[in-house]
mmCIF file of C-alpha atoms and ligand atoms in Angstrom:
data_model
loop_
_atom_site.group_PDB
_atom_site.id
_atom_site.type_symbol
_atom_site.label_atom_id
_atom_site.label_comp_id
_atom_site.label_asym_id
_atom_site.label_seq_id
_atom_site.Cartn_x
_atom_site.Cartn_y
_atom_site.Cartn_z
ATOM 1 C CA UNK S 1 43.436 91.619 45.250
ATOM 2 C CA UNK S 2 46.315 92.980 47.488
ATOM 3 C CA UNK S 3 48.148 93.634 44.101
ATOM 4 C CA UNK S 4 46.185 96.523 42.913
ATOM 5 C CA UNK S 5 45.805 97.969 46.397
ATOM 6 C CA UNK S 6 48.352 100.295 45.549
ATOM 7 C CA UNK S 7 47.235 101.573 42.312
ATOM 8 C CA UNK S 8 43.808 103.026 43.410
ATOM 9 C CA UNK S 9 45.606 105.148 46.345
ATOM 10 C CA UNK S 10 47.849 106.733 43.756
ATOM 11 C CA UNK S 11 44.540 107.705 41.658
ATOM 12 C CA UNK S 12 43.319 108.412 45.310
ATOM 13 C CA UNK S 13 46.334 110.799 46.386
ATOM 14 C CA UNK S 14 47.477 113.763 44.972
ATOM 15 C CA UNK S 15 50.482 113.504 42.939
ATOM 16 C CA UNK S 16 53.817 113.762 45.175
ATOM 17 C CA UNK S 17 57.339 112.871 45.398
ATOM 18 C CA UNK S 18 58.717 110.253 47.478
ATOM 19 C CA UNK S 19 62.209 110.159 49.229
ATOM 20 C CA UNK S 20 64.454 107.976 48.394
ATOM 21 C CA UNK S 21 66.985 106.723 51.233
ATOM 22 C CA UNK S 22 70.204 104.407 50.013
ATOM 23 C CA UNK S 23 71.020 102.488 53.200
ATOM 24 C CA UNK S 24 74.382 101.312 53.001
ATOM 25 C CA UNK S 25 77.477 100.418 54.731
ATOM 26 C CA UNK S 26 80.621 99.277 53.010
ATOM 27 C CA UNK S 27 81.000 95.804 54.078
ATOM 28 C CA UNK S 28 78.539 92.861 54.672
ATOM 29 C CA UNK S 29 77.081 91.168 57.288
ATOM 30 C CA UNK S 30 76.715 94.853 59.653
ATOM 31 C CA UNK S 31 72.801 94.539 59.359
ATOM 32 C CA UNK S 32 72.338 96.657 56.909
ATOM 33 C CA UNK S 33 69.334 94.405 55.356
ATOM 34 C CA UNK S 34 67.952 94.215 59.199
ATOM 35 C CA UNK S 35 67.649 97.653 59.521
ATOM 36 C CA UNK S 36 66.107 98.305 56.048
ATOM 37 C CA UNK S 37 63.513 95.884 56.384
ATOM 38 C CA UNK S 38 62.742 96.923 60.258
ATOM 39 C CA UNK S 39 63.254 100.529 59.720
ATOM 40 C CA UNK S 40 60.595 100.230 56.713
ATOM 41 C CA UNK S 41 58.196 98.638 58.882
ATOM 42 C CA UNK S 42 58.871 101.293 61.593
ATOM 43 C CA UNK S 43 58.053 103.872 59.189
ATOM 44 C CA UNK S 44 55.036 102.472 57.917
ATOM 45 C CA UNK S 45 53.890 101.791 61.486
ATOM 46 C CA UNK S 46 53.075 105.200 61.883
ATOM 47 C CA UNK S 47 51.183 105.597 58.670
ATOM 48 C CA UNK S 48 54.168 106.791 55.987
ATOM 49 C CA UNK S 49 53.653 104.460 52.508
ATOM 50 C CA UNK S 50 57.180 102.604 52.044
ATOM 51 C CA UNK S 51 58.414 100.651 49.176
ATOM 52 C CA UNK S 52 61.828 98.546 50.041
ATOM 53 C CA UNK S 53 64.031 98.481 46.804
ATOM 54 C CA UNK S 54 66.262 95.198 47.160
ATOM 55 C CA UNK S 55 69.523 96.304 44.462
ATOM 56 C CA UNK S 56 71.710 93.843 46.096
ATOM 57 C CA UNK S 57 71.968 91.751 43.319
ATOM 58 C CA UNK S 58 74.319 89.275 44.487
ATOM 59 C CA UNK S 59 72.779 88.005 47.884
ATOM 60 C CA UNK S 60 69.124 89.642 47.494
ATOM 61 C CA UNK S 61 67.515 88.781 50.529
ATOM 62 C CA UNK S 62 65.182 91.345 52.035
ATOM 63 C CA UNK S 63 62.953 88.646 50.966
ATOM 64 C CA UNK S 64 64.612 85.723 53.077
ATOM 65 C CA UNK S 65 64.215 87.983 56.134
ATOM 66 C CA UNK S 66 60.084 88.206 55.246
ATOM 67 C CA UNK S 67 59.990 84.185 53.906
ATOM 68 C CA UNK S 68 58.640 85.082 50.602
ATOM 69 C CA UNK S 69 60.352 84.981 47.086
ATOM 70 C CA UNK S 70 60.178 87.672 44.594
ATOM 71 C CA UNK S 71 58.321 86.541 41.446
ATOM 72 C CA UNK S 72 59.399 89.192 39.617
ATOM 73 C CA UNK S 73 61.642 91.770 39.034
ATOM 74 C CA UNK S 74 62.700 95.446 37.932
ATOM 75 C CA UNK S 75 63.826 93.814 34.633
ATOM 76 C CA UNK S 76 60.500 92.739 33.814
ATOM 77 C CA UNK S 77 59.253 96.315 34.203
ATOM 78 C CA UNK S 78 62.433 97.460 32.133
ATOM 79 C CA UNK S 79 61.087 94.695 29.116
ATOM 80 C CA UNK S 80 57.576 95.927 29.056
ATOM 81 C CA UNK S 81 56.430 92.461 30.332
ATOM 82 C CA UNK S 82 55.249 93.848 33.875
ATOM 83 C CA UNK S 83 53.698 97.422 35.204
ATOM 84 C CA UNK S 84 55.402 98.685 38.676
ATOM 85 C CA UNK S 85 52.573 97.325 40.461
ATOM 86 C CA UNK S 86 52.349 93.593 38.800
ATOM 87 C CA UNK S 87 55.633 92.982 40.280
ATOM 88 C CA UNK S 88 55.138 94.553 43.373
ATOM 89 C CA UNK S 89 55.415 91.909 46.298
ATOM 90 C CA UNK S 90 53.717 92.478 49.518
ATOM 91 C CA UNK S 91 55.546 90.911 52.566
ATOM 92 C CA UNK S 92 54.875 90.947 56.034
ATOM 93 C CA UNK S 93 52.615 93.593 57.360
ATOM 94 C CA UNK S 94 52.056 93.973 53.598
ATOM 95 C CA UNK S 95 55.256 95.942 53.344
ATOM 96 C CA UNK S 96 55.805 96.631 49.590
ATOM 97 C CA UNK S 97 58.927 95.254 47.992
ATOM 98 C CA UNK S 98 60.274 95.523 45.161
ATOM 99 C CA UNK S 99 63.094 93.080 43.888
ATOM 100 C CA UNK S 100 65.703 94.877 41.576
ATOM 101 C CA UNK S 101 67.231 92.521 39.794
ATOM 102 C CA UNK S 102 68.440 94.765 37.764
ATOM 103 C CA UNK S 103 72.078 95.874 36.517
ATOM 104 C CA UNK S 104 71.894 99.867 35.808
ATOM 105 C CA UNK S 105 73.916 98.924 32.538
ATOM 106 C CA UNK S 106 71.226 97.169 31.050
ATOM 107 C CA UNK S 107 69.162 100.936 31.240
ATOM 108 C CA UNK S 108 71.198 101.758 28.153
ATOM 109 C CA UNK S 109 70.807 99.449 25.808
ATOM 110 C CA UNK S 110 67.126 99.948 25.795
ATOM 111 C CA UNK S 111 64.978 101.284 23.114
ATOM 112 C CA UNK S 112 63.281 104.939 23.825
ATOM 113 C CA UNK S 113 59.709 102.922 23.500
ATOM 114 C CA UNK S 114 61.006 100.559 26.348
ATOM 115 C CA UNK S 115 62.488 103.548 28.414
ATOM 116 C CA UNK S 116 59.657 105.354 28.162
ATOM 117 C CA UNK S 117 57.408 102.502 30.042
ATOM 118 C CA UNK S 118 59.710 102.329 32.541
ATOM 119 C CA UNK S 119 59.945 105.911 33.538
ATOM 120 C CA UNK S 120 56.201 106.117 33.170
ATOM 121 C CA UNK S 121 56.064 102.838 36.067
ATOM 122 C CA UNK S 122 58.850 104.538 37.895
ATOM 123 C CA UNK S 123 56.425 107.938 37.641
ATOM 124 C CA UNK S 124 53.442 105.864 39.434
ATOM 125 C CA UNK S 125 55.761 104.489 42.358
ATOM 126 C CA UNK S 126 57.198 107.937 43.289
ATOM 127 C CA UNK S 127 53.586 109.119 42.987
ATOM 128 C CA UNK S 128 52.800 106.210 45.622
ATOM 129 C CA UNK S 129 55.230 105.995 48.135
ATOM 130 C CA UNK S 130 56.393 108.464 51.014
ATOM 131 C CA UNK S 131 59.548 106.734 51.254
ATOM 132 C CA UNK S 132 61.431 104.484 49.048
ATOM 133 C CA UNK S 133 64.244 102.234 50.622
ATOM 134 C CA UNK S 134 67.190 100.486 48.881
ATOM 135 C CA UNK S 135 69.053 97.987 49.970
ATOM 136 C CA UNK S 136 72.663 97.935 48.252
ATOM 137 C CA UNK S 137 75.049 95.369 48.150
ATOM 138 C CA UNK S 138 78.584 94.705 50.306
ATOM 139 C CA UNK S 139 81.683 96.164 48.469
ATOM 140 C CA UNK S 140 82.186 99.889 46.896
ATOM 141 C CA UNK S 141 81.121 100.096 43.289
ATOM 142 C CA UNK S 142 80.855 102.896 40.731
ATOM 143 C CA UNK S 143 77.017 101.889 40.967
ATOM 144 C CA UNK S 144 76.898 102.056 44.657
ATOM 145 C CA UNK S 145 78.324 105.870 44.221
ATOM 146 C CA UNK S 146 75.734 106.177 41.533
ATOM 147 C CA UNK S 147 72.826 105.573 43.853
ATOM 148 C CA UNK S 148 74.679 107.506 46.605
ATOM 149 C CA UNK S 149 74.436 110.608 44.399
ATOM 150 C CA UNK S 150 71.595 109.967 43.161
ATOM 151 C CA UNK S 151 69.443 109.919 46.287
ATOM 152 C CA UNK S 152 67.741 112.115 48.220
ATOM 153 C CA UNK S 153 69.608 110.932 51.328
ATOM 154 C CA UNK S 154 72.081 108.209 52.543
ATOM 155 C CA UNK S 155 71.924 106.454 55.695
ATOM 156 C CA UNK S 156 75.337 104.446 56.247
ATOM 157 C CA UNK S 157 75.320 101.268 58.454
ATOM 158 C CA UNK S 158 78.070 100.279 60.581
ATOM 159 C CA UNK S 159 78.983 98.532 63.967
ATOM 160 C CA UNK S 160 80.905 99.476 66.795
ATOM 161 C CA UNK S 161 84.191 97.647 64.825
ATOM 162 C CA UNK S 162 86.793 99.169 63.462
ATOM 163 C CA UNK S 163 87.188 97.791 60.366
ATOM 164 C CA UNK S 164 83.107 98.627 59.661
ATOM 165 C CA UNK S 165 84.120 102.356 60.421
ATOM 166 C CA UNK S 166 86.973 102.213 58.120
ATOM 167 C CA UNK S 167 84.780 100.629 55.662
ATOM 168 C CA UNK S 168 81.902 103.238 55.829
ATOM 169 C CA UNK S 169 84.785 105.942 55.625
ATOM 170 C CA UNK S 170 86.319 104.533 52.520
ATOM 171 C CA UNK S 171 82.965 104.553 51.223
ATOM 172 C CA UNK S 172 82.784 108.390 51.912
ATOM 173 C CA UNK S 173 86.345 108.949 50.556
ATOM 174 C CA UNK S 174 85.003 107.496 47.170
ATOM 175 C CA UNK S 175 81.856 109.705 47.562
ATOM 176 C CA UNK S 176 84.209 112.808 48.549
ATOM 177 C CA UNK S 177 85.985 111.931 45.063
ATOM 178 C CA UNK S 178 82.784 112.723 43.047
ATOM 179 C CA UNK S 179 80.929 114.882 44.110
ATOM 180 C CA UNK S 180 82.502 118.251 47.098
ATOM 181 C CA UNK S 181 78.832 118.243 48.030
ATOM 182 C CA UNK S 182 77.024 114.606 48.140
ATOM 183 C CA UNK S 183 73.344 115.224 49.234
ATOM 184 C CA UNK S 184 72.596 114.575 53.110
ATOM 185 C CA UNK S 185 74.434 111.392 54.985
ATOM 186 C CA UNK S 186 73.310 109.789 58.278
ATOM 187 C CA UNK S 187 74.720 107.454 60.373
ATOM 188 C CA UNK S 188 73.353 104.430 62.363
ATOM 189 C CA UNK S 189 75.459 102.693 64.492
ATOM 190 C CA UNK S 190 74.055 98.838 64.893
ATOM 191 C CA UNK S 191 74.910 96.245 67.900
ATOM 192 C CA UNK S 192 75.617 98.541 70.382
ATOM 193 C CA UNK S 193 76.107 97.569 73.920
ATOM 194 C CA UNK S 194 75.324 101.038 75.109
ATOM 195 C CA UNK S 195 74.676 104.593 74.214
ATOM 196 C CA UNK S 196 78.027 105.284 75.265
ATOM 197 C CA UNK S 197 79.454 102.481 72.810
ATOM 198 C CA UNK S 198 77.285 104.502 69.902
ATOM 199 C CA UNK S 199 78.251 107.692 70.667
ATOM 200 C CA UNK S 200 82.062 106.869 70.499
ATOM 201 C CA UNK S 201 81.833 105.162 67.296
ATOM 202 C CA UNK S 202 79.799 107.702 65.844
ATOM 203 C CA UNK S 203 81.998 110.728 66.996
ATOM 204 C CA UNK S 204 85.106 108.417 66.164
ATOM 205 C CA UNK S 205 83.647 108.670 62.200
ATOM 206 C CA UNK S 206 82.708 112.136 62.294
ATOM 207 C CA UNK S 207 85.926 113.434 63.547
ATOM 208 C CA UNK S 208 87.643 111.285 60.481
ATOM 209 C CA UNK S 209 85.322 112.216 57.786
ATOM 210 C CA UNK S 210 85.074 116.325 59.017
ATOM 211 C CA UNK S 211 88.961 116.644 59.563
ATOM 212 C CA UNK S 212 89.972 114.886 56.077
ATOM 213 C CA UNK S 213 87.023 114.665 53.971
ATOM 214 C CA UNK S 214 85.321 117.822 55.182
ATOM 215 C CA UNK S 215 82.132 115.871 54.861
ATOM 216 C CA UNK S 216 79.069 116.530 57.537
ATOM 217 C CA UNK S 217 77.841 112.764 58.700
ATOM 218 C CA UNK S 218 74.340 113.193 60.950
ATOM 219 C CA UNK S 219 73.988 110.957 63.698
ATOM 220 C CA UNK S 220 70.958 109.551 63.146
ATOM 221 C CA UNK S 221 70.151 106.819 66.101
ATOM 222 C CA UNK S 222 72.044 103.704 67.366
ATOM 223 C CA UNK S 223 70.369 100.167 67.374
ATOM 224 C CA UNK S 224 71.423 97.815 70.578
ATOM 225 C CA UNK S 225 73.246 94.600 69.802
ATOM 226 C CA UNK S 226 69.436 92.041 70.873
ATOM 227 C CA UNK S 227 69.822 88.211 70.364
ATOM 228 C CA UNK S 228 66.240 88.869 68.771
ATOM 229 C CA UNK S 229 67.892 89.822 65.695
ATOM 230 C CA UNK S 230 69.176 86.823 64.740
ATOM 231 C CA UNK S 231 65.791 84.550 66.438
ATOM 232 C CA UNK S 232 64.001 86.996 63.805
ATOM 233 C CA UNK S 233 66.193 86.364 61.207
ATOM 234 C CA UNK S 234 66.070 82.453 61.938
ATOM 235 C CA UNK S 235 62.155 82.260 61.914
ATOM 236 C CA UNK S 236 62.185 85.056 58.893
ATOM 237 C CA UNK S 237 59.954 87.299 60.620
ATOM 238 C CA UNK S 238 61.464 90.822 61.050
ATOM 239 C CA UNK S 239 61.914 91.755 64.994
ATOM 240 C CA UNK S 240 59.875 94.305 64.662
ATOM 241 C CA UNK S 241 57.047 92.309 64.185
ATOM 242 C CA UNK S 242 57.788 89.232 66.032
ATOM 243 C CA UNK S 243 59.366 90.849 69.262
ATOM 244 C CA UNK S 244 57.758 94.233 69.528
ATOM 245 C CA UNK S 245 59.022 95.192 73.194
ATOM 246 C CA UNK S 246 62.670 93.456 72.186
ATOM 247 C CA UNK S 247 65.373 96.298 72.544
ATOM 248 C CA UNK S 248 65.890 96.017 68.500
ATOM 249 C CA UNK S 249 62.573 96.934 67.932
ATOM 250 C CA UNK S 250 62.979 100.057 70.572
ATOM 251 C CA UNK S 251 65.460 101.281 68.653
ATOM 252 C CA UNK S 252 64.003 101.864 65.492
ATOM 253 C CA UNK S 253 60.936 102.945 66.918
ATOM 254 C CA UNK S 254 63.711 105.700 68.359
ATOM 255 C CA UNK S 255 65.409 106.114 65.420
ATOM 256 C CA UNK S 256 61.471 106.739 63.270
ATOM 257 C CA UNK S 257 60.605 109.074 65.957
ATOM 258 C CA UNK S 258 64.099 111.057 65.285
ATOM 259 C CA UNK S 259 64.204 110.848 61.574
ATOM 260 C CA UNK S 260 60.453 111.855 60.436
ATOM 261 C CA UNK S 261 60.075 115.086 62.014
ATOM 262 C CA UNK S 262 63.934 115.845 60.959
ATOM 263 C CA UNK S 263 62.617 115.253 57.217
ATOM 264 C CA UNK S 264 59.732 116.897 57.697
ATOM 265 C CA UNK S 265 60.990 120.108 58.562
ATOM 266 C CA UNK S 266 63.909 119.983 56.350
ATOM 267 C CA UNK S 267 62.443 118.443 53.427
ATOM 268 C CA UNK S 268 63.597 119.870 50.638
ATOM 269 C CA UNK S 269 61.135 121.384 48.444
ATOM 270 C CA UNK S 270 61.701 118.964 45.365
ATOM 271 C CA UNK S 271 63.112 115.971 46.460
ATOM 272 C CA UNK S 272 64.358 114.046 43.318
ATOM 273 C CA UNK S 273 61.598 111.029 43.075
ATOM 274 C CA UNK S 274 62.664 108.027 41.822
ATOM 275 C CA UNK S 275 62.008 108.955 37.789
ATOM 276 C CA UNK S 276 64.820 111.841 39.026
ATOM 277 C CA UNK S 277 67.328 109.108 40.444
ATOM 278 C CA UNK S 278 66.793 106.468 37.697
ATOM 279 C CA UNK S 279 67.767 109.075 35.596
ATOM 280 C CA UNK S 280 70.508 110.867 37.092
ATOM 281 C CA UNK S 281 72.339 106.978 37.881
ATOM 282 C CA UNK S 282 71.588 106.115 34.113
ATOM 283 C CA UNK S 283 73.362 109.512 32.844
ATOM 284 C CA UNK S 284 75.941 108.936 35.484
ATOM 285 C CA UNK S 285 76.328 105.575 34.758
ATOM 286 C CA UNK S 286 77.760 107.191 30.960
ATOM 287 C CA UNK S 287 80.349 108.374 33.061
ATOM 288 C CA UNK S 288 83.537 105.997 31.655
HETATM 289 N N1 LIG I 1 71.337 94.611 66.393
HETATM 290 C C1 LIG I 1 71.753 93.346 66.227
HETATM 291 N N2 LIG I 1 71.908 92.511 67.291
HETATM 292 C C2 LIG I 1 72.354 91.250 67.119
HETATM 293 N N3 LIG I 1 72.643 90.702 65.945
HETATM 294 C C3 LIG I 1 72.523 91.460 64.840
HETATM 295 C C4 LIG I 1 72.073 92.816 64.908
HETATM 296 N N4 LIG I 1 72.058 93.314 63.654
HETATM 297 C C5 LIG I 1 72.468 92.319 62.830
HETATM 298 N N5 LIG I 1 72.758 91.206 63.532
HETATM 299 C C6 LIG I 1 73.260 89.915 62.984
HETATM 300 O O1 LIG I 1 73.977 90.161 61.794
HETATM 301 C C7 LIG I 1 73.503 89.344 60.735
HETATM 302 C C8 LIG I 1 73.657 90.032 59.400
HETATM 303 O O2 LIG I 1 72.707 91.039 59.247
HETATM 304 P P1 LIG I 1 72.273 91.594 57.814
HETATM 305 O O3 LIG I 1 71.181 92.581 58.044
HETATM 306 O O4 LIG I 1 71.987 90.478 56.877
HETATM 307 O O5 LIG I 1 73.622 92.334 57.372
HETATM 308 P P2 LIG I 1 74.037 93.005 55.980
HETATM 309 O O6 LIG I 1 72.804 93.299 55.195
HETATM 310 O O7 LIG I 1 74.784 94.241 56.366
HETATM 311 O O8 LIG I 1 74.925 92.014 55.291
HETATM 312 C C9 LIG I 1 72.059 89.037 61.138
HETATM 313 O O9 LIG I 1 71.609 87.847 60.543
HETATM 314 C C10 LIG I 1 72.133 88.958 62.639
HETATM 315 O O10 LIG I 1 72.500 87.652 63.030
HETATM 316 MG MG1 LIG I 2 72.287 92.672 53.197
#
C-alpha cells in the first residue's frame, strides 16, 4: 500500500531535481548516522520529501536506529530484479530509506540494458525527493571522495575532539587534492556542551582548512551532547521522534530552520540529481 505511495506523487509533481547532501565525518562513532536519520526527519517535518541513502556498507545501520531491516537493496535495482520504489523501505514517520548495498565498482561491469534501468529508477527518485541523504561509512576512501564530488553539497560531522577535527580535516586535505573547487561544505559540530564549545571547534577547523587548504567550510549548526541520544538509540526510535522537547531534537529543529532557507535562496539553478551523481562517481570511479 505504503510502497507505491511514492510513485503516484512523482506522476502527481512536476518533474524536479532533488539535492543530494553526503553527510560525513572521517571517523566513526561522531553521530554521523544520528544526525542523518534525525536531520531527515527534521526536514520532512516541515513538509520537504527526503529519501536517506544508507552507503555505509560495512556497518549499515540507519536501519538499526528505526528497528526495521532492509529487504532489499540498490543492487537489486542495479540487476533489474527491483524498480526504485519496490525496494524502497519506509521507517519511522514513514521516512523513505533506501539501503545501498552497493559497491560503485560493480556500476561497471554492467551491461548498457542493465544501466539503462537503473538510471531510468535513479531518474524517478530524483524526480521524487526534495532531498536525498547519504550516509557514508568511517575511514577516507577514493569512493567517499567520489560521492564528495559528486554531490550537490557536503555536510561534515565532527565533535568537539581533536582527533574528530583532525579527521574531518584530513578528509578535506584529500578533497583539496582533487578537486581546487569541491562543491559547497558545511559543518556540524555534535555533543556540544555549549554554544561556546561549538563555536571554538568550528572556528578551530575553519582557521586550519582556510589558512592551508584555502577551502571555505560553512558553519552550519551545532547539536548539544543529550543523554537522549543514546536512550533513542537503545529503544531504536530516533530522538526526534521519541523525545521531541529533548535538547537533541532542538537542535536540529535549529539546524532545519538554518539550512532550508540558506538552500533556498542559494540553490543553484541545476542541482546535479542523483542520475547526475551516479554518473559523475561511476566516470570518476574510472579514475585509476
Ligand atoms: N548529541 C549526542 N549526545 C550524546 N550522545 C551522542 C550524541 N550523538 C551521538 N551520540 C552517541 O554516539 C553514538 C554513535 O553515534 P552514530 O550516529 O552511530 O555515529 P557514527 O555514524 O558517526 O558512527 C550514539 O549511539 C550515541 O550513543
Ligand atoms: Mg554511522
Amino acid at each position: 500500500m505504503h510502497r507505491f505511495s511514492a510513485e503516484q506523487e512523482v506522476n502527481e509533481t512536476t518533474k524536479k531535481s532533488s539535492h543530494v547532501i553526503t553527510i560525513t565525518s572521517g571517523k566513526g562513532g561522531v553521530g554521523k548516522t544520528n544526525f542523518t536519520l534525525n536531520f531527515a526527519l527534521g526536514l520532512k517535518a516541515i513538509g520537504k520529501k527526503v529519501i536517506v541513502l544508507d552507503m555505509d556498507l560495512s556497518t549499515a545501520n540507519i536501519n538499526i536506529l528505526m528497528g526495521i531491516t532492509p529487504r532489499y537493496s540498490l543492487v537489486d535495482v542495479l540487476h533489474q530484479k527491483k524498480k526504485i520504489w519496490d525496494i524502497i523501505e519506509h521507517g519511522i514517520d514513514g521516512i523513505n530509506y533506501i539501503y545501498g548495498g552497493l559497491d560503485i565498482e560493480e556500476l561497471m561491469d554492467l551491461d548498457q540494458q542493465k544501466l539503462t534501468h537503473f538510471w531510468n529508477q535513479i531518474q524517478e527518485l530524483q524526480a521524487y525527493a526534495d532531498f536525498i541523504l547519504l550516509d557514508t561509512g568511517a575511514g577516507i576512501s577514493k569512493e567517499l571522495i567520489d560521492w564528495i564530488l559528486a554531490s550537490d553539497e557536503t555536510i561534515l560531522v565532527t565533535t568537539p575532539e581533536p582527533t574528530s577535527i583532525a579527521d574531518c580535516y584530513s578528509v578535506l586535505k584529500t578533497v583539496q587534492h582533487f578537486s581546487k573547487q569541491p562543491p559547497p561544505i558545511r559543518l556540524v559540530v555534535n555533543r556540544v556542551q555549549n554554544y561556546k564549545e561549538g563555536l571554538e571547534t568550528a572556528r578551530a577547523l575553519q582557521n586550519a582548512t582556510s589558512n592551508f587548504l584555502k577551502l571555505e567550510v560553512k558553519t552550519l549548526g551545532f547539536l548539544m551532547e543529550d543523554t537522549h541520544v543514546r536512550q533513542s538509540v537503545r529503544s531504536q526510535t530516533p530522538f526526534f521522534i521519541s523525545y521531541p522537547n529533548c535538547l537533541a531534537t532542538k537542535s536540529i529543529k535549529q539546524i532545519v530552520a538554518v539550512y532550508v532557507p540558506e538552500i533556498n535562496t542559494n540553490a543553484t539553478s541545476s542541482p546535479k540529481g542523483m542520475k547526475g551523481i551516479f554518473q559523475k562517481v561511476f566516470s570518476l570511479g574510472k579514475r585509476t
